[in-house]
PDB file of C-alpha atoms and ligand atoms in Angstrom:
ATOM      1  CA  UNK A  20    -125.141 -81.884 185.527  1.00 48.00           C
ATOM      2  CA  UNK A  21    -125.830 -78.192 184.356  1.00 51.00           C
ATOM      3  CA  UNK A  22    -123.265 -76.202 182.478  1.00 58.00           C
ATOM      4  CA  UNK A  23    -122.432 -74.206 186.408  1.00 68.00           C
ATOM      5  CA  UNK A  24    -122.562 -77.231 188.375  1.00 66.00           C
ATOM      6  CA  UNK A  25    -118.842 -76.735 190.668  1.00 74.00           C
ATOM      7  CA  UNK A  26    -117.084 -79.611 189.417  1.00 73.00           C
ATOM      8  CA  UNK A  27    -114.753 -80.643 192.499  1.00 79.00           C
ATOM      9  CA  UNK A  28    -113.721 -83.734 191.921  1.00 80.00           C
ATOM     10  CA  UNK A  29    -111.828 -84.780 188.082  1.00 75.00           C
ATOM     11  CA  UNK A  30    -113.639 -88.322 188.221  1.00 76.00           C
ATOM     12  CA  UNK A  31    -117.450 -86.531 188.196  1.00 73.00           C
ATOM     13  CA  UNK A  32    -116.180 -84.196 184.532  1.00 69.00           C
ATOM     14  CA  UNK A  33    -118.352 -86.098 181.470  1.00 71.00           C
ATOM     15  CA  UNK A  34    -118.871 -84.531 178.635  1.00 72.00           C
ATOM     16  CA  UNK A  35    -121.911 -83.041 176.362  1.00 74.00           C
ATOM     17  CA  UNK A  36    -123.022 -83.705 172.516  1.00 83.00           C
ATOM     18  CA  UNK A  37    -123.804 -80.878 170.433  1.00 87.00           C
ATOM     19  CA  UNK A  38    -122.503 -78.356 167.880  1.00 89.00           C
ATOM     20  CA  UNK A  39    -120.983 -75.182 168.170  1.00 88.00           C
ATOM     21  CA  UNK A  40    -120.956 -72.751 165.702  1.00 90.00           C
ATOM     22  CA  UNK A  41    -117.698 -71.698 165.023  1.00 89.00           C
ATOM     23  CA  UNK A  42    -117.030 -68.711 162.007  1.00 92.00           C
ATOM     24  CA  UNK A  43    -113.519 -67.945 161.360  1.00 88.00           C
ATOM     25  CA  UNK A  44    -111.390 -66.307 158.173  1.00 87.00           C
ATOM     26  CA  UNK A  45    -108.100 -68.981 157.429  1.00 83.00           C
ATOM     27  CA  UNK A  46    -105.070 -66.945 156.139  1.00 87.00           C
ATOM     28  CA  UNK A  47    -102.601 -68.322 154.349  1.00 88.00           C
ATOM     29  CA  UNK A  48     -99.846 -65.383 155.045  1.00 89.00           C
ATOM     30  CA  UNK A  49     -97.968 -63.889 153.065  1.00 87.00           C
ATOM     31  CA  UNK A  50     -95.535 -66.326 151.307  1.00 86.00           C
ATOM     32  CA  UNK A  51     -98.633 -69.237 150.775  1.00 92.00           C
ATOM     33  CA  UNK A  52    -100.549 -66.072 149.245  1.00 93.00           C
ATOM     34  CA  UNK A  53     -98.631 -65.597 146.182  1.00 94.00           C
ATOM     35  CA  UNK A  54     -97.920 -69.693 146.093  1.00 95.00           C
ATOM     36  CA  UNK A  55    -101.665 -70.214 145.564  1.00 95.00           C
ATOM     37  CA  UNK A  56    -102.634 -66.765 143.489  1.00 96.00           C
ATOM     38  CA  UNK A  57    -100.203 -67.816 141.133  1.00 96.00           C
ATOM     39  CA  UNK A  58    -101.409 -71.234 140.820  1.00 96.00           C
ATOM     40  CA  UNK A  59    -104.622 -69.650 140.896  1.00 97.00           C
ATOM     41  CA  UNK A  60    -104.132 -66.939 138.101  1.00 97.00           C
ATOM     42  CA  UNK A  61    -101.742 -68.362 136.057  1.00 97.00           C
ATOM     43  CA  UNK A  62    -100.905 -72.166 136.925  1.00 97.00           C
ATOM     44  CA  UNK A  63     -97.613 -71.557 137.406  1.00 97.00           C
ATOM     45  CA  UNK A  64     -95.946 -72.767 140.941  1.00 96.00           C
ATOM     46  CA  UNK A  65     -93.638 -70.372 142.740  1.00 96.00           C
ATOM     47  CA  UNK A  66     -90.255 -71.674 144.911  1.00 96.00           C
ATOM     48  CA  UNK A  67     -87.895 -69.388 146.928  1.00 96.00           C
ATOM     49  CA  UNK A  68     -84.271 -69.015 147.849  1.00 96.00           C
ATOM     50  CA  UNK A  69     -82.706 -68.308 150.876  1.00 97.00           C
ATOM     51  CA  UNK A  70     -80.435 -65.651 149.725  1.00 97.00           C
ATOM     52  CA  UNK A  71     -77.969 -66.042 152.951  1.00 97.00           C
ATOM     53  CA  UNK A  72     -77.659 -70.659 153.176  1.00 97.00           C
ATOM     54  CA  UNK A  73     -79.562 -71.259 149.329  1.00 96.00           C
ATOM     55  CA  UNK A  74     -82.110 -73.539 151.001  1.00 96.00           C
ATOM     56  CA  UNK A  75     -84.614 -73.717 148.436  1.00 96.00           C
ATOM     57  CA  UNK A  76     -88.420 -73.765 149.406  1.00 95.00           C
ATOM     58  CA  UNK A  77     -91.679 -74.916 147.607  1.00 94.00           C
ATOM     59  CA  UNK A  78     -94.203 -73.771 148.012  1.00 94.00           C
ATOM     60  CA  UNK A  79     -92.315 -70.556 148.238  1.00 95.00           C
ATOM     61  CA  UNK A  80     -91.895 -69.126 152.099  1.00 93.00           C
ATOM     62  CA  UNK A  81     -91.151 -65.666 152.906  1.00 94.00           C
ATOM     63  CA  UNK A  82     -88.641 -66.040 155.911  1.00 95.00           C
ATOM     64  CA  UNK A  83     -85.888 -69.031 155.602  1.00 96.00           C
ATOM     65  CA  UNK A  84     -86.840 -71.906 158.474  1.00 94.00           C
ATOM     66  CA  UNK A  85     -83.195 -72.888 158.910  1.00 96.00           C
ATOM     67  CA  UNK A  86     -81.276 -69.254 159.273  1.00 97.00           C
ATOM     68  CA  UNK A  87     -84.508 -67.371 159.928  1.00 97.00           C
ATOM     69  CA  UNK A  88     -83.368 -64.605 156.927  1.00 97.00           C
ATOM     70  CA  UNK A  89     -85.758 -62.855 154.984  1.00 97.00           C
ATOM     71  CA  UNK A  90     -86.777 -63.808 151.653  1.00 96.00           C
ATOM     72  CA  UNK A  91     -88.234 -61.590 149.106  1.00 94.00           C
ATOM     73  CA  UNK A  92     -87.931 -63.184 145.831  1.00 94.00           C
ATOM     74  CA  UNK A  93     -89.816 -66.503 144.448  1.00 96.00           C
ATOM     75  CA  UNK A  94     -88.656 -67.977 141.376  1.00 97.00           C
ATOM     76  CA  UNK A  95     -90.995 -70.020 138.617  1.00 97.00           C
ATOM     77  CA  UNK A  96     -90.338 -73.708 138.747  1.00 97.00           C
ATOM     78  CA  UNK A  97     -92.148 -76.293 136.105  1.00 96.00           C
ATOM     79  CA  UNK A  98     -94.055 -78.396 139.442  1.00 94.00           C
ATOM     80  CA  UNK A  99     -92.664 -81.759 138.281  1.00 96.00           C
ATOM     81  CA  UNK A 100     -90.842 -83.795 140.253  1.00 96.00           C
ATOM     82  CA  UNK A 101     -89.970 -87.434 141.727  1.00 97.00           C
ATOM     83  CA  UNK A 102     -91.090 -89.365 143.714  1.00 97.00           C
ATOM     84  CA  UNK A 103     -89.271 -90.215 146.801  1.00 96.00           C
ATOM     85  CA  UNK A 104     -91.932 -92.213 148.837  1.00 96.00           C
ATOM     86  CA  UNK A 105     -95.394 -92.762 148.238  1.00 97.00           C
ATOM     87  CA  UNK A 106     -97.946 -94.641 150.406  1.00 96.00           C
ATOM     88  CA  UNK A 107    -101.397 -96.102 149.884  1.00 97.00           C
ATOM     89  CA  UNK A 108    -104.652 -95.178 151.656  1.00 96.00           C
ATOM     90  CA  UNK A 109    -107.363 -97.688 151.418  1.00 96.00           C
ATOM     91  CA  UNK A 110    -109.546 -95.786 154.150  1.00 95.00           C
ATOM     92  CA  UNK A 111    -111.876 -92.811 154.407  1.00 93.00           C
ATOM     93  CA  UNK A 112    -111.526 -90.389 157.025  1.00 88.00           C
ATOM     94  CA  UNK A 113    -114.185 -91.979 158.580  1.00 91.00           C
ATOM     95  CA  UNK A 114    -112.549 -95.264 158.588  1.00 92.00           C
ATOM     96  CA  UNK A 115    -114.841 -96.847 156.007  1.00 95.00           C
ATOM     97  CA  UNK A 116    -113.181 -98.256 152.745  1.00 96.00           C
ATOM     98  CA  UNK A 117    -112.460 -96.560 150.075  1.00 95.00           C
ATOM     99  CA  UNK A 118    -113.862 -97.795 146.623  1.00 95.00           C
ATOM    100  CA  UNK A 119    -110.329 -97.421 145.145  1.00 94.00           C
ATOM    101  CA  UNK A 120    -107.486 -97.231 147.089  1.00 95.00           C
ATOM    102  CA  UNK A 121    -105.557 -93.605 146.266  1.00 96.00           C
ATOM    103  CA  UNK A 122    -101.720 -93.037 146.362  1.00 97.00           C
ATOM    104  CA  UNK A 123    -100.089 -90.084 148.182  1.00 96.00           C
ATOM    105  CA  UNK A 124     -96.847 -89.312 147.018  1.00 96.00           C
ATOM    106  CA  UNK A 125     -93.487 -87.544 148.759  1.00 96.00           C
ATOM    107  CA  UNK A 126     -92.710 -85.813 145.622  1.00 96.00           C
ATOM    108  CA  UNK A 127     -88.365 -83.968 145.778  1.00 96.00           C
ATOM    109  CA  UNK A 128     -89.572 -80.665 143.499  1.00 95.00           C
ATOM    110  CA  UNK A 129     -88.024 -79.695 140.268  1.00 96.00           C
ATOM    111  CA  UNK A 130     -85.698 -76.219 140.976  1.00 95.00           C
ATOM    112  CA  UNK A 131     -85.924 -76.580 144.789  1.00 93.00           C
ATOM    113  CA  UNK A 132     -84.012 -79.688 145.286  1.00 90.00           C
ATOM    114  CA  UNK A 133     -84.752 -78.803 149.337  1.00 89.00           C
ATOM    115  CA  UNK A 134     -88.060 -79.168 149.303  1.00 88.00           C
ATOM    116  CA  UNK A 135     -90.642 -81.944 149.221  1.00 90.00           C
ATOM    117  CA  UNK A 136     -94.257 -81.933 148.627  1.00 91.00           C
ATOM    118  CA  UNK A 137     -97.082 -84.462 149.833  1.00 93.00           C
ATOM    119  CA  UNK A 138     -99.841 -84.542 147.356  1.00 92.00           C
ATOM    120  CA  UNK A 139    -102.276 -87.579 145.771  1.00 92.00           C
ATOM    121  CA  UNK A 140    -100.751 -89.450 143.100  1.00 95.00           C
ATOM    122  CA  UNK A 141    -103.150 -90.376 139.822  1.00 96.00           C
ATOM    123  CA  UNK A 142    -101.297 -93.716 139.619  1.00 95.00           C
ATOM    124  CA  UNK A 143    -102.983 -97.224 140.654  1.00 95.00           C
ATOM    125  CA  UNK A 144    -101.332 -98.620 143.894  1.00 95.00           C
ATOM    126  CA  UNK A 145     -99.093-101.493 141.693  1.00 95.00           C
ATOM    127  CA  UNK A 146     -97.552 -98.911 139.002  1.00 95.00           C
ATOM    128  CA  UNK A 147     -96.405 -96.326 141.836  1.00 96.00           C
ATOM    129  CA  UNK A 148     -92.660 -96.337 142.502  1.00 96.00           C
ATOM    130  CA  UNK A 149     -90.085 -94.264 144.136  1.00 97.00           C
ATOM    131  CA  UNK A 150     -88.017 -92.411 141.358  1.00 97.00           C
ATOM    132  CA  UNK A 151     -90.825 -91.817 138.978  1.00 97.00           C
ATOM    133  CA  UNK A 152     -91.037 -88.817 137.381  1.00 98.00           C
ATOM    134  CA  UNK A 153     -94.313 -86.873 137.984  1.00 97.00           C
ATOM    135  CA  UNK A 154     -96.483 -83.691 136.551  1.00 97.00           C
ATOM    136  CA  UNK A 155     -98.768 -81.625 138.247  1.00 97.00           C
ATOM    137  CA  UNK A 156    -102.708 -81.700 137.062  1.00 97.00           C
ATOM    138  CA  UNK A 157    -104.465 -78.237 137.609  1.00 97.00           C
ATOM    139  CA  UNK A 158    -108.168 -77.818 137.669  1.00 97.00           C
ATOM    140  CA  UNK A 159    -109.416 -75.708 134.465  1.00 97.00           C
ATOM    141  CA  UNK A 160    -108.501 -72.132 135.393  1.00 96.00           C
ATOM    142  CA  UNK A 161    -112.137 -71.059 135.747  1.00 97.00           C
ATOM    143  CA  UNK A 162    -112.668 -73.628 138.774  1.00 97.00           C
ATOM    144  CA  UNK A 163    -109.679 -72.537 140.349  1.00 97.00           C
ATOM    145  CA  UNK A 164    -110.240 -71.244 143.958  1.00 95.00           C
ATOM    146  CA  UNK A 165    -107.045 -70.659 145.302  1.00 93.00           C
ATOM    147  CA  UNK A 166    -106.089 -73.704 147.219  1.00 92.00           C
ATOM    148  CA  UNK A 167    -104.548 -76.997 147.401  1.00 93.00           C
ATOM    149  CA  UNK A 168    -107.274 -78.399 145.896  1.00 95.00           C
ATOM    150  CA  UNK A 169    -106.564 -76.516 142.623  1.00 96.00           C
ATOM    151  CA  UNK A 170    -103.577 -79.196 142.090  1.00 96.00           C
ATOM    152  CA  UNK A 171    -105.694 -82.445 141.636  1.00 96.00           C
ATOM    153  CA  UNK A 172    -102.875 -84.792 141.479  1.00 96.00           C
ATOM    154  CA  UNK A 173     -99.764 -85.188 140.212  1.00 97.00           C
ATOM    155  CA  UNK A 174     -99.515 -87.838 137.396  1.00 96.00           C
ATOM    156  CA  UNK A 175     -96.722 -89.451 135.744  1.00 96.00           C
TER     157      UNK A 175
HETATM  158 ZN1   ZN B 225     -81.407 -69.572 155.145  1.00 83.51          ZN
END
């Protein structure tokens, strides 16, 4: 079937192998920004405050998800936290095994009580717990690129 064929009838549609080349630019707008720079920058993590119903947000948002109100400050908070549900992966992406299984945690943030965060744990699978206390671990500030990636794990 060629790419112009008329394709009348659902039941005849197949599909084609291949790759497309796709370039694109990711933004992280304007609230995820600052989050990362200052993780980035200065390893410091950044929350907000809804200044109209105090729902507190990490990372830091610029617009408040429950009462849709602006928010223009952020606020330093220390990254730790505690654990309020973990679960362990023992497959890849590709559905191979992993060589070690890796815990990701549901970690309630230090300063914004509202807000969780989902990030790997650097705990084996039969010390993690719910209610442990955790601490973010950074990259060296020279291999920092401004992402996710730049927290490694949180650790206990
Ligand atoms: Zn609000």
């Amino acid at each position: 079937m060629a790419l112009s064929e008329r394709i009348d009838r659902n039941v005849d549609l197949t599909h084609f192998e291949g790759k497309i080349p796709v370039s694109y630019v990711y933004t992280y707008g304007l609230g995820l920004e600052k989050f990362f720079r200052a993780i980035k920058d200065k390893g410091e993590f950044l929350a907000s405050k809804c200044p109209e119903c105090g729902t507190t947000y990490f990372p830091c948002r610029i617009f408040c998800e429950r009462c849709f109100s602006e928010i223009s400050d952020t606020y330093k908070v220390p990254g730790t936290g505690r654990v309020e549900s973990f679960t362990v992966c023992h497959l890849n992406m590709d559905g191979t095994k992993k060589e070690t299984p890796q815990v990701v945690g549901l970690i309630r943030m230090d300063g914004a009580e509202d807000a969780t965060f989902v990030h790997l744990l650097d705990i084996s699978p039969s010390r993690a717990s719910i209610g442990m206390r955790v601490k973010p671990v950074l990259k060296p500030k020279k291999e920092r690129e401004g992402s996710i990636l730049d927290i490694i794990s949180f650790k206990p």
